[in-house]
Amino acid sequence: MQLHDKSILITGGTGSFGKKFIAELLKRAKPKKVIVFSRDELKQYEMAQNFTDSCMRFFIGDVRDKERLLQALHDVDICIHAAALKHVPIAEYNPAECIKTNIFGAQNVIDACLAQGVSQVIALSTDKAANPINLYGATKLASDKLFIAANNMKGARMTKFSVVRYGNVVGSRGSVVPFFKNLLKNGAQEIPITDERMTRFWITLQEGVSFVFDNLERMHGGEIFVPKIPSMKIIDLAHALAPNIPLKIIGIRPGEKLHEVMVPKDDSHLSLEFDSFFIIKPTIQFQTPIDYTVTLKGEKGVPVEIGFEYNSLSNNNWLSKEEIIRMSEQF
């Protein structure tokens, strides 16, 4: 397996994705080193109690600090960039801090990976980066552009950069499922809903992690990978979790959309459809042309129709009440 005897670093590795990714990695392969790079000392200490394999390494560091990244990425084969400031309203109130981590930090990761000769880099993105209206989405769009353009900066080096974009992760830190469950646990008499029309793309943490592993095998470099995943109405989630508790409409929070997009209409001329995912090709030309219609796993895609948009409202795949309950029971 391509991950066997490899050194892999995950920025933001103490987060929900990092912990799940590493647990899955240790099941799938015997890596040489797994480096958790994050700035939270307590979370690293707690994580080290559960991940005791001899390959584990824990590095305190911030993606804002390029020198520390250069140290951590020495002799690393694969980098998964998951570190970000991602809470939408908090980013609206603290824009400069979000920019420092999500944009400047992204460039630091790119520079350090190029300097240390990392072979593969995947940056995690978000549906909020497509047609962004909030600062978080705008910073992640900028980050996406930086990682894609990095394929033109590498010269003779073999480093490949790609992006994985997906929707809300059920059960992750700050997501609505644990928020609703905590309210119910504490005896809430009503459930706050921002807007009864609101829809979102939904993916489980396991599905998100598996998608990243698959893309490590299929990436040429320069693609944005988008999984085909179901949509859910926020009001349906509330009714499924608390069928007998009244709802309170509180209005859209700063920077929120009613519906999310993962493949914008304006990118339809760049987009390819595969059986279980889409690829958005780069807007720029690389020195060596790449045929993105065939992945390195041999999967074949076809161009979408001009004007196509992958939107959480127009999605043809919706979670039923039973699926919502079953998914939420995992957390």
mmCIF file of N, CA, C and O in Angstrom, residues 4 11 17 31 69 77 114 118 175 190 192 201 231 315:
data_model
loop_
_atom_site.group_PDB
_atom_site.id
_atom_site.type_symbol
_atom_site.label_atom_id
_atom_site.label_comp_id
_atom_site.label_asym_id
_atom_site.label_seq_id
_atom_site.Cartn_x
_atom_site.Cartn_y
_atom_site.Cartn_z
ATOM 1 N N HIS A 4 2.349 2.613 3.311
ATOM 2 C CA HIS A 4 3.260 1.802 4.124
ATOM 3 C C HIS A 4 4.660 2.415 4.137
ATOM 4 O O HIS A 4 5.199 2.814 3.104
ATOM 5 N N THR A 11 -1.566 18.768 9.687
ATOM 6 C CA THR A 11 -1.703 20.031 10.410
ATOM 7 C C THR A 11 -3.093 20.076 11.034
ATOM 8 O O THR A 11 -4.060 19.544 10.480
ATOM 9 N N PHE A 17 -11.133 15.722 12.409
ATOM 10 C CA PHE A 17 -10.640 15.034 11.222
ATOM 11 C C PHE A 17 -9.320 14.344 11.510
ATOM 12 O O PHE A 17 -9.126 13.180 11.148
ATOM 13 N N PRO A 31 2.744 3.059 8.811
ATOM 14 C CA PRO A 31 3.572 4.193 8.407
ATOM 15 C C PRO A 31 4.866 4.271 9.194
ATOM 16 O O PRO A 31 4.968 3.763 10.310
ATOM 17 N N LEU A 69 7.181 24.841 10.807
ATOM 18 C CA LEU A 69 6.703 23.930 9.763
ATOM 19 C C LEU A 69 7.867 23.282 9.022
ATOM 20 O O LEU A 69 7.830 22.082 8.718
ATOM 21 N N ASP A 77 6.687 12.563 3.681
ATOM 22 C CA ASP A 77 6.242 12.183 2.335
ATOM 23 C C ASP A 77 4.892 12.787 1.965
ATOM 24 O O ASP A 77 4.668 13.181 0.820
ATOM 25 N N LEU A 114 7.306 22.488 -0.238
ATOM 26 C CA LEU A 114 8.205 22.579 -1.393
ATOM 27 C C LEU A 114 9.664 22.522 -0.946
ATOM 28 O O LEU A 114 10.489 21.828 -1.549
ATOM 29 N N VAL A 118 8.196 17.369 0.031
ATOM 30 C CA VAL A 118 7.043 16.506 0.315
ATOM 31 C C VAL A 118 6.430 16.052 -1.014
ATOM 32 O O VAL A 118 6.298 16.843 -1.951
ATOM 33 N N SER A 175 -20.480 21.505 15.254
ATOM 34 C CA SER A 175 -21.567 21.216 14.319
ATOM 35 C C SER A 175 -22.905 21.173 15.038
ATOM 36 O O SER A 175 -22.992 21.087 16.257
ATOM 37 N N GLU A 190 -37.230 24.587 23.839
ATOM 38 C CA GLU A 190 -37.393 24.896 22.427
ATOM 39 C C GLU A 190 -36.050 24.724 21.727
ATOM 40 O O GLU A 190 -34.993 24.770 22.360
ATOM 41 N N PRO A 192 -33.575 26.205 18.780
ATOM 42 C CA PRO A 192 -33.363 27.378 17.922
ATOM 43 C C PRO A 192 -33.017 26.970 16.485
ATOM 44 O O PRO A 192 -32.142 26.138 16.261
ATOM 45 N N PHE A 201 -25.226 20.419 2.857
ATOM 46 C CA PHE A 201 -24.636 19.129 2.507
ATOM 47 C C PHE A 201 -24.152 18.467 3.798
ATOM 48 O O PHE A 201 -23.643 19.137 4.693
ATOM 49 N N SER A 231 -28.055 15.976 0.933
ATOM 50 C CA SER A 231 -28.462 17.219 1.575
ATOM 51 C C SER A 231 -29.452 16.916 2.693
ATOM 52 O O SER A 231 -30.059 15.841 2.746
ATOM 53 N N ASN A 315 -29.855 19.569 -4.966
ATOM 54 C CA ASN A 315 -29.302 18.217 -4.906
ATOM 55 C C ASN A 315 -30.425 17.187 -5.052
ATOM 56 O O ASN A 315 -31.525 17.374 -4.514
#
